[in-house]
PDB file of C-alpha atoms in Angstrom:
ATOM      1  CA  UNK A   1    -123.111  30.484  91.562  1.00  0.00           C
ATOM      2  CA  UNK A   2    -126.656  31.801  91.778  1.00  0.00           C
ATOM      3  CA  UNK A   3    -129.633  30.195  90.150  1.00  0.00           C
ATOM      4  CA  UNK A   4    -130.032  33.285  87.932  1.00  0.00           C
ATOM      5  CA  UNK A   5    -126.415  32.885  86.658  1.00  0.00           C
ATOM      6  CA  UNK A   6    -127.060  29.192  85.955  1.00  0.00           C
ATOM      7  CA  UNK A   7    -130.197  29.977  83.969  1.00  0.00           C
ATOM      8  CA  UNK A   8    -128.430  32.727  82.007  1.00  0.00           C
ATOM      9  CA  UNK A   9    -125.528  30.399  81.173  1.00  0.00           C
ATOM     10  CA  UNK A  10    -127.719  27.486  80.154  1.00  0.00           C
ATOM     11  CA  UNK A  11    -129.914  29.790  78.063  1.00  0.00           C
ATOM     12  CA  UNK A  12    -126.837  31.039  76.224  1.00  0.00           C
ATOM     13  CA  UNK A  13    -125.750  27.461  75.499  1.00  0.00           C
ATOM     14  CA  UNK A  14    -129.243  26.396  74.438  1.00  0.00           C
ATOM     15  CA  UNK A  15    -128.659  27.677  70.913  1.00  0.00           C
ATOM     16  CA  UNK A  16    -126.805  25.441  68.439  1.00  0.00           C
ATOM     17  CA  UNK A  17    -124.410  28.058  67.036  1.00  0.00           C
ATOM     18  CA  UNK A  18    -123.468  29.383  70.481  1.00  0.00           C
ATOM     19  CA  UNK A  19    -122.896  25.860  71.735  1.00  0.00           C
ATOM     20  CA  UNK A  20    -120.640  25.214  68.752  1.00  0.00           C
ATOM     21  CA  UNK A  21    -118.715  28.459  69.339  1.00  0.00           C
ATOM     22  CA  UNK A  22    -118.334  27.726  73.059  1.00  0.00           C
ATOM     23  CA  UNK A  23    -117.023  24.237  72.369  1.00  0.00           C
ATOM     24  CA  UNK A  24    -114.509  25.680  69.890  1.00  0.00           C
ATOM     25  CA  UNK A  25    -113.302  28.088  72.590  1.00  0.00           C
ATOM     26  CA  UNK A  26    -112.966  25.212  75.078  1.00  0.00           C
ATOM     27  CA  UNK A  27    -110.903  23.263  72.541  1.00  0.00           C
ATOM     28  CA  UNK A  28    -108.696  26.317  71.878  1.00  0.00           C
ATOM     29  CA  UNK A  29    -107.872  26.496  75.587  1.00  0.00           C
ATOM     30  CA  UNK A  30    -106.034  29.448  77.143  1.00  0.00           C
ATOM     31  CA  UNK A  31    -104.649  30.723  73.849  1.00  0.00           C
ATOM     32  CA  UNK A  32    -108.181  31.594  72.735  1.00  0.00           C
ATOM     33  CA  UNK A  33    -109.287  32.487  69.218  1.00  0.00           C
ATOM     34  CA  UNK A  34    -109.919  35.556  67.139  1.00  0.00           C
ATOM     35  CA  UNK A  35    -113.376  36.022  65.638  1.00  0.00           C
ATOM     36  CA  UNK A  36    -111.952  35.703  62.104  1.00  0.00           C
ATOM     37  CA  UNK A  37    -110.378  32.335  62.928  1.00  0.00           C
ATOM     38  CA  UNK A  38    -113.651  31.127  64.484  1.00  0.00           C
ATOM     39  CA  UNK A  39    -115.740  32.401  61.575  1.00  0.00           C
ATOM     40  CA  UNK A  40    -113.538  30.641  59.057  1.00  0.00           C
ATOM     41  CA  UNK A  41    -113.218  27.412  61.019  1.00  0.00           C
ATOM     42  CA  UNK A  42    -116.892  27.145  61.928  1.00  0.00           C
ATOM     43  CA  UNK A  43    -118.314  28.535  58.696  1.00  0.00           C
ATOM     44  CA  UNK A  44    -120.266  31.274  60.475  1.00  0.00           C
ATOM     45  CA  UNK A  45    -120.787  34.773  59.068  1.00  0.00           C
ATOM     46  CA  UNK A  46    -118.826  37.403  60.989  1.00  0.00           C
ATOM     47  CA  UNK A  47    -121.913  39.456  61.865  1.00  0.00           C
ATOM     48  CA  UNK A  48    -123.696  36.386  63.231  1.00  0.00           C
ATOM     49  CA  UNK A  49    -120.605  35.278  65.134  1.00  0.00           C
ATOM     50  CA  UNK A  50    -120.303  38.704  66.751  1.00  0.00           C
ATOM     51  CA  UNK A  51    -123.844  38.424  68.107  1.00  0.00           C
ATOM     52  CA  UNK A  52    -123.218  34.932  69.521  1.00  0.00           C
ATOM     53  CA  UNK A  53    -119.907  35.925  71.115  1.00  0.00           C
ATOM     54  CA  UNK A  54    -121.619  38.862  72.781  1.00  0.00           C
ATOM     55  CA  UNK A  55    -124.243  36.513  74.245  1.00  0.00           C
ATOM     56  CA  UNK A  56    -121.609  34.089  75.538  1.00  0.00           C
ATOM     57  CA  UNK A  57    -119.621  36.960  77.059  1.00  0.00           C
ATOM     58  CA  UNK A  58    -122.724  38.441  78.714  1.00  0.00           C
ATOM     59  CA  UNK A  59    -123.524  35.019  80.187  1.00  0.00           C
ATOM     60  CA  UNK A  60    -120.025  34.824  81.679  1.00  0.00           C
ATOM     61  CA  UNK A  61    -119.022  31.845  79.513  1.00  0.00           C
ATOM     62  CA  UNK A  62    -116.424  33.701  77.451  1.00  0.00           C
ATOM     63  CA  UNK A  63    -113.953  36.501  77.984  1.00  0.00           C
ATOM     64  CA  UNK A  64    -112.692  39.076  75.529  1.00  0.00           C
ATOM     65  CA  UNK A  65    -109.232  40.663  75.425  1.00  0.00           C
ATOM     66  CA  UNK A  66    -107.765  43.145  72.978  1.00  0.00           C
ATOM     67  CA  UNK A  67    -104.337  42.164  71.650  1.00  0.00           C
ATOM     68  CA  UNK A  68    -103.081  44.858  69.324  1.00  0.00           C
ATOM     69  CA  UNK A  69    -105.708  45.157  66.571  1.00  0.00           C
ATOM     70  CA  UNK A  70    -107.326  41.795  67.362  1.00  0.00           C
ATOM     71  CA  UNK A  71    -109.872  40.630  69.860  1.00  0.00           C
ATOM     72  CA  UNK A  72    -109.121  37.313  71.516  1.00  0.00           C
ATOM     73  CA  UNK A  73    -111.980  35.302  72.942  1.00  0.00           C
ATOM     74  CA  UNK A  74    -111.448  32.569  75.493  1.00  0.00           C
ATOM     75  CA  UNK A  75    -113.748  30.162  77.291  1.00  0.00           C
ATOM     76  CA  UNK A  76    -114.277  31.238  80.904  1.00  0.00           C
ATOM     77  CA  UNK A  77    -113.168  27.946  82.429  1.00  0.00           C
ATOM     78  CA  UNK A  78    -113.766  29.021  86.026  1.00  0.00           C
ATOM     79  CA  UNK A  79    -117.366  29.917  85.205  1.00  0.00           C
ATOM     80  CA  UNK A  80    -117.818  26.694  83.242  1.00  0.00           C
ATOM     81  CA  UNK A  81    -116.523  24.663  86.178  1.00  0.00           C
ATOM     82  CA  UNK A  82    -118.803  26.520  88.600  1.00  0.00           C
ATOM     83  CA  UNK A  83    -121.733  25.764  86.313  1.00  0.00           C
ATOM     84  CA  UNK A  84    -120.827  22.070  86.155  1.00  0.00           C
ATOM     85  CA  UNK A  85    -120.369  22.024  89.921  1.00  0.00           C
ATOM     86  CA  UNK A  86    -123.805  23.587  90.423  1.00  0.00           C
ATOM     87  CA  UNK A  87    -125.407  21.024  88.147  1.00  0.00           C
ATOM     88  CA  UNK A  88    -123.748  18.077  89.866  1.00  0.00           C
ATOM     89  CA  UNK A  89    -123.647  19.367  93.434  1.00  0.00           C
ATOM     90  CA  UNK A  90    -126.054  16.818  94.859  1.00  0.00           C
ATOM     91  CA  UNK A  91    -125.447  14.107  92.309  1.00  0.00           C
ATOM     92  CA  UNK A  92    -126.580  10.614  93.253  1.00  0.00           C
ATOM     93  CA  UNK A  93    -128.018  11.858  96.567  1.00  0.00           C
ATOM     94  CA  UNK A  94    -124.694  11.573  98.330  1.00  0.00           C
ATOM     95  CA  UNK A  95    -123.856   8.033  97.243  1.00  0.00           C
ATOM     96  CA  UNK A  96    -120.779   7.198  95.220  1.00  0.00           C
ATOM     97  CA  UNK A  97    -121.151   8.617  91.743  1.00  0.00           C
ATOM     98  CA  UNK A  98    -119.983   7.228  88.415  1.00  0.00           C
ATOM     99  CA  UNK A  99    -118.525  10.631  87.508  1.00  0.00           C
ATOM    100  CA  UNK A 100    -115.125  11.315  89.018  1.00  0.00           C
ATOM    101  CA  UNK A 101    -114.970  14.876  90.488  1.00  0.00           C
ATOM    102  CA  UNK A 102    -111.687  15.585  88.669  1.00  0.00           C
ATOM    103  CA  UNK A 103    -113.273  14.651  85.334  1.00  0.00           C
ATOM    104  CA  UNK A 104    -115.785  17.467  85.725  1.00  0.00           C
ATOM    105  CA  UNK A 105    -113.150  20.112  86.439  1.00  0.00           C
ATOM    106  CA  UNK A 106    -111.229  21.597  83.525  1.00  0.00           C
ATOM    107  CA  UNK A 107    -107.986  23.333  84.446  1.00  0.00           C
ATOM    108  CA  UNK A 108    -106.640  24.882  81.263  1.00  0.00           C
TER     109      UNK A 108
END
């Protein structure tokens, strides 16, 4: 993961609504969510949600798939794990760390 990708991802998450939407996608796991389900569950206007989903998708944190007449959004777990790996790559300067490596790797 490049530094530019890290900055883009962190910038996308540095907005409260986008962070909330991303966390909802992580919770949903591989089944993903439709925008209407997210809007209803999170109490976000559809037009606002559309903007935030576009930003998360452009940052590589979410994927979009068309299923019939619906769009399904999913968290991009591989990208998320790469981001976490980048942030913790040199954690604790090589000494044993309190964070277990497996705990930082989501495999949904």
